[in-house]
PDB file of N, CA and C in Angstrom:
ATOM      1  N   UNK L   7      16.895 -17.250 -19.096  1.00 71.00           N
ATOM      2  CA  UNK L   7      17.076 -15.823 -18.813  1.00 71.00           C
ATOM      3  C   UNK L   7      16.842 -15.577 -17.324  1.00 71.00           C
ATOM      4  N   UNK L   8      17.524 -14.607 -16.765  1.00 90.00           N
ATOM      5  CA  UNK L   8      17.355 -14.228 -15.370  1.00 90.00           C
ATOM      6  C   UNK L   8      16.605 -12.905 -15.286  1.00 90.00           C
ATOM      7  N   UNK L   9      16.299 -12.485 -14.072  1.00 94.00           N
ATOM      8  CA  UNK L   9      15.704 -11.171 -13.856  1.00 94.00           C
ATOM      9  C   UNK L   9      16.742 -10.109 -14.197  1.00 94.00           C
ATOM     10  N   UNK L  10      16.297  -8.989 -14.744  1.00 96.00           N
ATOM     11  CA  UNK L  10      17.193  -7.898 -15.115  1.00 96.00           C
ATOM     12  C   UNK L  10      16.492  -6.569 -14.833  1.00 96.00           C
ATOM     13  N   UNK L  11      17.278  -5.487 -14.791  1.00 96.00           N
ATOM     14  CA  UNK L  11      16.682  -4.157 -14.625  1.00 96.00           C
ATOM     15  C   UNK L  11      17.559  -3.111 -15.295  1.00 96.00           C
ATOM     16  N   UNK L  12      16.913  -1.997 -15.670  1.00 96.00           N
ATOM     17  CA  UNK L  12      17.642  -0.857 -16.223  1.00 96.00           C
ATOM     18  C   UNK L  12      16.895   0.431 -15.884  1.00 96.00           C
ATOM     19  N   UNK L  13      17.575   1.557 -16.048  1.00 93.00           N
ATOM     20  CA  UNK L  13      17.046   2.858 -15.663  1.00 93.00           C
ATOM     21  C   UNK L  13      16.849   3.749 -16.895  1.00 93.00           C
ATOM     22  N   UNK L  14      15.652   3.764 -17.493  1.00 94.00           N
ATOM     23  CA  UNK L  14      15.433   4.599 -18.676  1.00 94.00           C
ATOM     24  C   UNK L  14      15.558   6.095 -18.360  1.00 94.00           C
ATOM     25  N   UNK L  15      15.341   6.476 -17.106  1.00 82.00           N
ATOM     26  CA  UNK L  15      15.489   7.877 -16.708  1.00 82.00           C
ATOM     27  C   UNK L  15      16.929   8.353 -16.776  1.00 82.00           C
ATOM     28  N   UNK L  16      17.860   7.418 -16.815  1.00 84.00           N
ATOM     29  CA  UNK L  16      19.278   7.748 -16.969  1.00 84.00           C
ATOM     30  C   UNK L  16      19.730   7.537 -18.405  1.00 84.00           C
ATOM     31  N   UNK L  17      18.774   7.402 -19.327  1.00 89.00           N
ATOM     32  CA  UNK L  17      19.106   7.216 -20.737  1.00 89.00           C
ATOM     33  C   UNK L  17      19.440   5.783 -21.109  1.00 89.00           C
ATOM     34  N   UNK L  18      19.193   4.842 -20.203  1.00 93.00           N
ATOM     35  CA  UNK L  18      19.496   3.442 -20.491  1.00 93.00           C
ATOM     36  C   UNK L  18      18.372   2.781 -21.275  1.00 93.00           C
ATOM     37  N   UNK L  19      18.720   1.706 -21.973  1.00 95.00           N
ATOM     38  CA  UNK L  19      17.757   0.901 -22.710  1.00 95.00           C
ATOM     39  C   UNK L  19      17.891  -0.554 -22.257  1.00 95.00           C
ATOM     40  N   UNK L  20      17.076  -1.392 -22.817  1.00 95.00           N
ATOM     41  CA  UNK L  20      17.099  -2.819 -22.479  1.00 95.00           C
ATOM     42  C   UNK L  20      18.494  -3.421 -22.655  1.00 95.00           C
ATOM     43  N   UNK L  21      19.244  -2.926 -23.612  1.00 95.00           N
ATOM     44  CA  UNK L  21      20.594  -3.464 -23.855  1.00 95.00           C
ATOM     45  C   UNK L  21      21.562  -3.125 -22.719  1.00 95.00           C
ATOM     46  N   UNK L  22      21.193  -2.173 -21.847  1.00 96.00           N
ATOM     47  CA  UNK L  22      22.017  -1.797 -20.698  1.00 96.00           C
ATOM     48  C   UNK L  22      21.614  -2.539 -19.420  1.00 96.00           C
ATOM     49  N   UNK L  23      20.624  -3.413 -19.514  1.00 96.00           N
ATOM     50  CA  UNK L  23      20.060  -4.070 -18.333  1.00 96.00           C
ATOM     51  C   UNK L  23      21.112  -4.841 -17.544  1.00 96.00           C
ATOM     52  N   UNK L  24      20.951  -4.793 -16.227  1.00 94.00           N
ATOM     53  CA  UNK L  24      21.837  -5.466 -15.278  1.00 94.00           C
ATOM     54  C   UNK L  24      21.134  -6.723 -14.778  1.00 94.00           C
ATOM     55  N   UNK L  25      21.842  -7.841 -14.760  1.00 93.00           N
ATOM     56  CA  UNK L  25      21.261  -9.090 -14.270  1.00 93.00           C
ATOM     57  C   UNK L  25      21.157  -9.075 -12.758  1.00 93.00           C
ATOM     58  N   UNK L  26      20.096  -9.700 -12.260  1.00 90.00           N
ATOM     59  CA  UNK L  26      19.893  -9.853 -10.827  1.00 90.00           C
ATOM     60  C   UNK L  26      19.549 -11.302 -10.570  1.00 90.00           C
ATOM     61  N   UNK L  27      20.447 -12.007  -9.883  1.00 80.00           N
ATOM     62  CA  UNK L  27      20.271 -13.450  -9.752  1.00 80.00           C
ATOM     63  C   UNK L  27      20.023 -13.925  -8.330  1.00 80.00           C
ATOM     64  N   UNK L  28      19.893 -13.014  -7.370  1.00 70.00           N
ATOM     65  CA  UNK L  28      19.577 -13.442  -6.015  1.00 70.00           C
ATOM     66  C   UNK L  28      18.166 -14.014  -5.977  1.00 70.00           C
ATOM     67  N   UNK L  29      17.813 -14.584  -4.845  1.00 75.00           N
ATOM     68  CA  UNK L  29      16.474 -15.163  -4.699  1.00 75.00           C
ATOM     69  C   UNK L  29      15.431 -14.069  -4.928  1.00 75.00           C
ATOM     70  N   UNK L  30      14.499 -14.339  -5.800  1.00 74.00           N
ATOM     71  CA  UNK L  30      13.499 -13.356  -6.194  1.00 74.00           C
ATOM     72  C   UNK L  30      12.113 -13.976  -6.116  1.00 74.00           C
ATOM     73  N   UNK L  31      11.166 -13.195  -5.621  1.00 80.00           N
ATOM     74  CA  UNK L  31       9.771 -13.644  -5.614  1.00 80.00           C
ATOM     75  C   UNK L  31       8.988 -13.026  -6.766  1.00 80.00           C
ATOM     76  N   UNK L  32       9.275 -11.745  -7.046  1.00 92.00           N
ATOM     77  CA  UNK L  32       8.534 -11.075  -8.105  1.00 92.00           C
ATOM     78  C   UNK L  32       9.284  -9.825  -8.577  1.00 92.00           C
ATOM     79  N   UNK L  33       8.688  -9.137  -9.536  1.00 93.00           N
ATOM     80  CA  UNK L  33       9.311  -7.947 -10.125  1.00 93.00           C
ATOM     81  C   UNK L  33       9.519  -6.844  -9.103  1.00 93.00           C
ATOM     82  N   UNK L  34       8.625  -6.737  -8.128  1.00 92.00           N
ATOM     83  CA  UNK L  34       8.769  -5.694  -7.119  1.00 92.00           C
ATOM     84  C   UNK L  34      10.030  -5.917  -6.274  1.00 92.00           C
ATOM     85  N   UNK L  35      10.375  -7.177  -5.994  1.00 92.00           N
ATOM     86  CA  UNK L  35      11.617  -7.471  -5.276  1.00 92.00           C
ATOM     87  C   UNK L  35      12.829  -6.961  -6.053  1.00 92.00           C
ATOM     88  N   UNK L  36      12.826  -7.181  -7.347  1.00 94.00           N
ATOM     89  CA  UNK L  36      13.940  -6.735  -8.192  1.00 94.00           C
ATOM     90  C   UNK L  36      13.980  -5.212  -8.234  1.00 94.00           C
ATOM     91  N   UNK L  37      12.819  -4.574  -8.331  1.00 93.00           N
ATOM     92  CA  UNK L  37      12.766  -3.109  -8.350  1.00 93.00           C
ATOM     93  C   UNK L  37      13.309  -2.534  -7.047  1.00 93.00           C
ATOM     94  N   UNK L  38      12.994  -3.172  -5.927  1.00 90.00           N
ATOM     95  CA  UNK L  38      13.511  -2.715  -4.637  1.00 90.00           C
ATOM     96  C   UNK L  38      15.034  -2.821  -4.617  1.00 90.00           C
ATOM     97  N   UNK L  39      15.560  -3.939  -5.103  1.00 91.00           N
ATOM     98  CA  UNK L  39      17.013  -4.105  -5.189  1.00 91.00           C
ATOM     99  C   UNK L  39      17.611  -3.027  -6.098  1.00 91.00           C
ATOM    100  N   UNK L  40      16.981  -2.766  -7.230  1.00 91.00           N
ATOM    101  CA  UNK L  40      17.486  -1.763  -8.176  1.00 91.00           C
ATOM    102  C   UNK L  40      17.540  -0.385  -7.527  1.00 91.00           C
ATOM    103  N   UNK L  41      16.548  -0.062  -6.719  1.00 88.00           N
ATOM    104  CA  UNK L  41      16.521   1.221  -6.015  1.00 88.00           C
ATOM    105  C   UNK L  41      17.711   1.314  -5.064  1.00 88.00           C
ATOM    106  N   UNK L  42      17.956   0.258  -4.300  1.00 86.00           N
ATOM    107  CA  UNK L  42      19.102   0.239  -3.386  1.00 86.00           C
ATOM    108  C   UNK L  42      20.418   0.290  -4.163  1.00 86.00           C
ATOM    109  N   UNK L  43      20.479  -0.447  -5.262  1.00 87.00           N
ATOM    110  CA  UNK L  43      21.677  -0.482  -6.108  1.00 87.00           C
ATOM    111  C   UNK L  43      21.996   0.919  -6.636  1.00 87.00           C
ATOM    112  N   UNK L  44      20.980   1.599  -7.144  1.00 87.00           N
ATOM    113  CA  UNK L  44      21.198   2.957  -7.657  1.00 87.00           C
ATOM    114  C   UNK L  44      21.713   3.873  -6.562  1.00 87.00           C
ATOM    115  N   UNK L  45      21.141   3.773  -5.383  1.00 82.00           N
ATOM    116  CA  UNK L  45      21.513   4.654  -4.273  1.00 82.00           C
ATOM    117  C   UNK L  45      22.950   4.416  -3.813  1.00 82.00           C
ATOM    118  N   UNK L  46      23.319   3.143  -3.651  1.00 83.00           N
ATOM    119  CA  UNK L  46      24.626   2.842  -3.058  1.00 83.00           C
ATOM    120  C   UNK L  46      25.755   2.699  -4.070  1.00 83.00           C
ATOM    121  N   UNK L  47      25.489   2.079  -5.206  1.00 83.00           N
ATOM    122  CA  UNK L  47      26.549   1.791  -6.175  1.00 83.00           C
ATOM    123  C   UNK L  47      26.707   2.900  -7.209  1.00 83.00           C
ATOM    124  N   UNK L  48      25.614   3.511  -7.603  1.00 76.00           N
ATOM    125  CA  UNK L  48      25.662   4.493  -8.680  1.00 76.00           C
ATOM    126  C   UNK L  48      25.505   5.924  -8.188  1.00 76.00           C
ATOM    127  N   UNK L  49      25.755   6.139  -6.907  1.00 68.00           N
ATOM    128  CA  UNK L  49      25.686   7.478  -6.312  1.00 68.00           C
ATOM    129  C   UNK L  49      24.319   8.143  -6.461  1.00 68.00           C
ATOM    130  N   UNK L  50      23.269   7.338  -6.397  1.00 67.00           N
ATOM    131  CA  UNK L  50      21.914   7.881  -6.485  1.00 67.00           C
ATOM    132  C   UNK L  50      21.583   8.838  -5.353  1.00 67.00           C
ATOM    133  N   UNK L  51      22.323   8.737  -4.256  1.00 65.00           N
ATOM    134  CA  UNK L  51      22.106   9.640  -3.128  1.00 65.00           C
ATOM    135  C   UNK L  51      22.352  11.097  -3.527  1.00 65.00           C
ATOM    136  N   UNK L  52      23.156  11.307  -4.573  1.00 68.00           N
ATOM    137  CA  UNK L  52      23.419  12.675  -5.024  1.00 68.00           C
ATOM    138  C   UNK L  52      22.182  13.340  -5.635  1.00 68.00           C
ATOM    139  N   UNK L  53      21.233  12.541  -6.073  1.00 68.00           N
ATOM    140  CA  UNK L  53      20.007  13.055  -6.662  1.00 68.00           C
ATOM    141  C   UNK L  53      19.150  13.731  -5.599  1.00 68.00           C
ATOM    142  N   UNK L  54      19.346  13.364  -4.349  1.00 62.00           N
ATOM    143  CA  UNK L  54      18.550  13.904  -3.256  1.00 62.00           C
ATOM    144  C   UNK L  54      17.467  12.919  -2.853  1.00 62.00           C
ATOM    145  N   UNK L  55      16.909  13.158  -1.709  1.00 57.00           N
ATOM    146  CA  UNK L  55      15.880  12.268  -1.191  1.00 57.00           C
ATOM    147  C   UNK L  55      14.527  12.571  -1.825  1.00 57.00           C
ATOM    148  N   UNK L  56      13.741  11.559  -1.898  1.00 57.00           N
ATOM    149  CA  UNK L  56      12.372  11.650  -2.386  1.00 57.00           C
ATOM    150  C   UNK L  56      12.275  12.216  -3.795  1.00 57.00           C
ATOM    151  N   UNK L  57      13.273  11.918  -4.634  1.00 68.00           N
ATOM    152  CA  UNK L  57      13.259  12.288  -6.044  1.00 68.00           C
ATOM    153  C   UNK L  57      13.031  11.007  -6.837  1.00 68.00           C
ATOM    154  N   UNK L  58      12.027  11.009  -7.682  1.00 80.00           N
ATOM    155  CA  UNK L  58      11.673   9.804  -8.437  1.00 80.00           C
ATOM    156  C   UNK L  58      12.725   9.431  -9.471  1.00 80.00           C
ATOM    157  N   UNK L  59      12.883   8.128  -9.675  1.00 85.00           N
ATOM    158  CA  UNK L  59      13.695   7.578 -10.751  1.00 85.00           C
ATOM    159  C   UNK L  59      12.954   6.357 -11.273  1.00 85.00           C
ATOM    160  N   UNK L  60      12.846   6.229 -12.574  1.00 91.00           N
ATOM    161  CA  UNK L  60      12.150   5.093 -13.172  1.00 91.00           C
ATOM    162  C   UNK L  60      13.113   3.937 -13.364  1.00 91.00           C
ATOM    163  N   UNK L  61      12.652   2.736 -13.008  1.00 94.00           N
ATOM    164  CA  UNK L  61      13.400   1.508 -13.262  1.00 94.00           C
ATOM    165  C   UNK L  61      12.460   0.549 -13.982  1.00 94.00           C
ATOM    166  N   UNK L  62      12.998  -0.157 -14.958  1.00 97.00           N
ATOM    167  CA  UNK L  62      12.232  -1.176 -15.664  1.00 97.00           C
ATOM    168  C   UNK L  62      12.823  -2.527 -15.303  1.00 97.00           C
ATOM    169  N   UNK L  63      11.957  -3.430 -14.846  1.00 96.00           N
ATOM    170  CA  UNK L  63      12.357  -4.779 -14.481  1.00 96.00           C
ATOM    171  C   UNK L  63      11.932  -5.714 -15.599  1.00 96.00           C
ATOM    172  N   UNK L  64      12.843  -6.589 -15.995  1.00 96.00           N
ATOM    173  CA  UNK L  64      12.555  -7.572 -17.048  1.00 96.00           C
ATOM    174  C   UNK L  64      12.520  -8.950 -16.400  1.00 96.00           C
ATOM    175  N   UNK L  65      11.404  -9.640 -16.521  1.00 94.00           N
ATOM    176  CA  UNK L  65      11.261 -10.980 -15.937  1.00 94.00           C
ATOM    177  C   UNK L  65      12.004 -11.999 -16.787  1.00 94.00           C
ATOM    178  N   UNK L  66      12.220 -13.196 -16.256  1.00 92.00           N
ATOM    179  CA  UNK L  66      12.856 -14.249 -17.058  1.00 92.00           C
ATOM    180  C   UNK L  66      12.083 -14.579 -18.342  1.00 92.00           C
ATOM    181  N   UNK L  67      10.775 -14.259 -18.354  1.00 93.00           N
ATOM    182  CA  UNK L  67       9.946 -14.484 -19.542  1.00 93.00           C
ATOM    183  C   UNK L  67       9.989 -13.320 -20.522  1.00 93.00           C
ATOM    184  N   UNK L  68      10.739 -12.271 -20.181  1.00 94.00           N
ATOM    185  CA  UNK L  68      10.860 -11.121 -21.065  1.00 94.00           C
ATOM    186  C   UNK L  68       9.822 -10.038 -20.850  1.00 94.00           C
ATOM    187  N   UNK L  69       8.977 -10.183 -19.827  1.00 96.00           N
ATOM    188  CA  UNK L  69       7.944  -9.184 -19.547  1.00 96.00           C
ATOM    189  C   UNK L  69       8.593  -7.996 -18.829  1.00 96.00           C
ATOM    190  N   UNK L  70       8.364  -6.788 -19.345  1.00 97.00           N
ATOM    191  CA  UNK L  70       8.920  -5.574 -18.744  1.00 97.00           C
ATOM    192  C   UNK L  70       7.873  -4.885 -17.884  1.00 97.00           C
ATOM    193  N   UNK L  71       8.265  -4.539 -16.651  1.00 96.00           N
ATOM    194  CA  UNK L  71       7.383  -3.829 -15.729  1.00 96.00           C
ATOM    195  C   UNK L  71       8.106  -2.582 -15.262  1.00 96.00           C
ATOM    196  N   UNK L  72       7.441  -1.441 -15.349  1.00 96.00           N
ATOM    197  CA  UNK L  72       8.042  -0.162 -14.971  1.00 96.00           C
ATOM    198  C   UNK L  72       7.661   0.202 -13.536  1.00 96.00           C
ATOM    199  N   UNK L  73       8.644   0.664 -12.783  1.00 95.00           N
ATOM    200  CA  UNK L  73       8.424   1.101 -11.411  1.00 95.00           C
ATOM    201  C   UNK L  73       8.991   2.502 -11.227  1.00 95.00           C
ATOM    202  N   UNK L  74       8.403   3.245 -10.314  1.00 92.00           N
ATOM    203  CA  UNK L  74       8.942   4.530  -9.891  1.00 92.00           C
ATOM    204  C   UNK L  74       9.656   4.257  -8.576  1.00 92.00           C
ATOM    205  N   UNK L  75      10.919   4.669  -8.458  1.00 86.00           N
ATOM    206  CA  UNK L  75      11.680   4.440  -7.231  1.00 86.00           C
ATOM    207  C   UNK L  75      12.058   5.763  -6.600  1.00 86.00           C
ATOM    208  N   UNK L  76      12.190   5.774  -5.305  1.00 81.00           N
ATOM    209  CA  UNK L  76      12.663   6.948  -4.583  1.00 81.00           C
ATOM    210  C   UNK L  76      13.143   6.497  -3.222  1.00 81.00           C
ATOM    211  N   UNK L  77      13.929   7.327  -2.581  1.00 75.00           N
ATOM    212  CA  UNK L  77      14.493   7.019  -1.272  1.00 75.00           C
ATOM    213  C   UNK L  77      13.931   7.996  -0.246  1.00 75.00           C
ATOM    214  N   UNK L  78      13.548   7.467   0.902  1.00 72.00           N
ATOM    215  CA  UNK L  78      13.073   8.307   2.000  1.00 72.00           C
ATOM    216  C   UNK L  78      14.222   8.638   2.932  1.00 72.00           C
ATOM    217  N   UNK L  79      14.184   9.836   3.467  1.00 70.00           N
ATOM    218  CA  UNK L  79      15.130  10.208   4.507  1.00 70.00           C
ATOM    219  C   UNK L  79      14.635   9.594   5.809  1.00 70.00           C
ATOM    220  N   UNK L  80      15.488   8.845   6.457  1.00 75.00           N
ATOM    221  CA  UNK L  80      15.099   8.234   7.726  1.00 75.00           C
ATOM    222  C   UNK L  80      16.170   8.483   8.767  1.00 75.00           C
ATOM    223  N   UNK L  81      15.747   8.439  10.008  1.00 71.00           N
ATOM    224  CA  UNK L  81      16.667   8.561  11.130  1.00 71.00           C
ATOM    225  C   UNK L  81      16.419   7.370  12.035  1.00 71.00           C
ATOM    226  N   UNK L  82      17.478   6.708  12.421  1.00 81.00           N
ATOM    227  CA  UNK L  82      17.359   5.610  13.362  1.00 81.00           C
ATOM    228  C   UNK L  82      18.075   6.000  14.643  1.00 81.00           C
ATOM    229  N   UNK L  83      17.472   5.704  15.757  1.00 78.00           N
ATOM    230  CA  UNK L  83      18.068   6.009  17.050  1.00 78.00           C
ATOM    231  C   UNK L  83      18.379   4.699  17.760  1.00 78.00           C
ATOM    232  N   UNK L  84      19.568   4.620  18.292  1.00 83.00           N
ATOM    233  CA  UNK L  84      19.990   3.409  18.994  1.00 83.00           C
ATOM    234  C   UNK L  84      20.566   3.786  20.349  1.00 83.00           C
ATOM    235  N   UNK L  85      20.335   2.926  21.312  1.00 81.00           N
ATOM    236  CA  UNK L  85      20.947   3.111  22.627  1.00 81.00           C
ATOM    237  C   UNK L  85      21.578   1.795  23.046  1.00 81.00           C
ATOM    238  N   UNK L  86      22.597   1.901  23.834  1.00 87.00           N
ATOM    239  CA  UNK L  86      23.264   0.711  24.351  1.00 87.00           C
ATOM    240  C   UNK L  86      23.717   1.021  25.769  1.00 87.00           C
ATOM    241  N   UNK L  87      23.382   0.157  26.681  1.00 84.00           N
ATOM    242  CA  UNK L  87      23.770   0.357  28.075  1.00 84.00           C
ATOM    243  C   UNK L  87      25.280   0.243  28.225  1.00 84.00           C
ATOM    244  N   UNK L  88      25.843   1.163  28.968  1.00 87.00           N
ATOM    245  CA  UNK L  88      27.255   1.131  29.270  1.00 87.00           C
ATOM    246  C   UNK L  88      27.427   0.443  30.619  1.00 87.00           C
ATOM    247  N   UNK L  89      28.128  -0.649  30.602  1.00 91.00           N
ATOM    248  CA  UNK L  89      28.319  -1.411  31.842  1.00 91.00           C
ATOM    249  C   UNK L  89      29.608  -0.971  32.511  1.00 91.00           C
ATOM    250  N   UNK L  90      29.547  -0.748  33.833  1.00 88.00           N
ATOM    251  CA  UNK L  90      30.756  -0.298  34.545  1.00 88.00           C
ATOM    252  C   UNK L  90      31.847  -1.356  34.569  1.00 88.00           C
TER     253      UNK L  90
END
């Protein structure tokens, strides 16, 4: 079995779990990926910033761990020298 995750806050159950097979250290890594996945792939950005969403991570051993996920609003500033 591989690492998996699902979103019970969206009405999902274990049978809806999505596999995650990238290099993983622990359940928190998978939860972080799930948060990014929800935001970018499932239009989680429409929920608004700093709104909680629950994700459940299932380890290869079948252990389920629940996490609260949310996205912070951030601003990044970049500068680049213009060469004549």
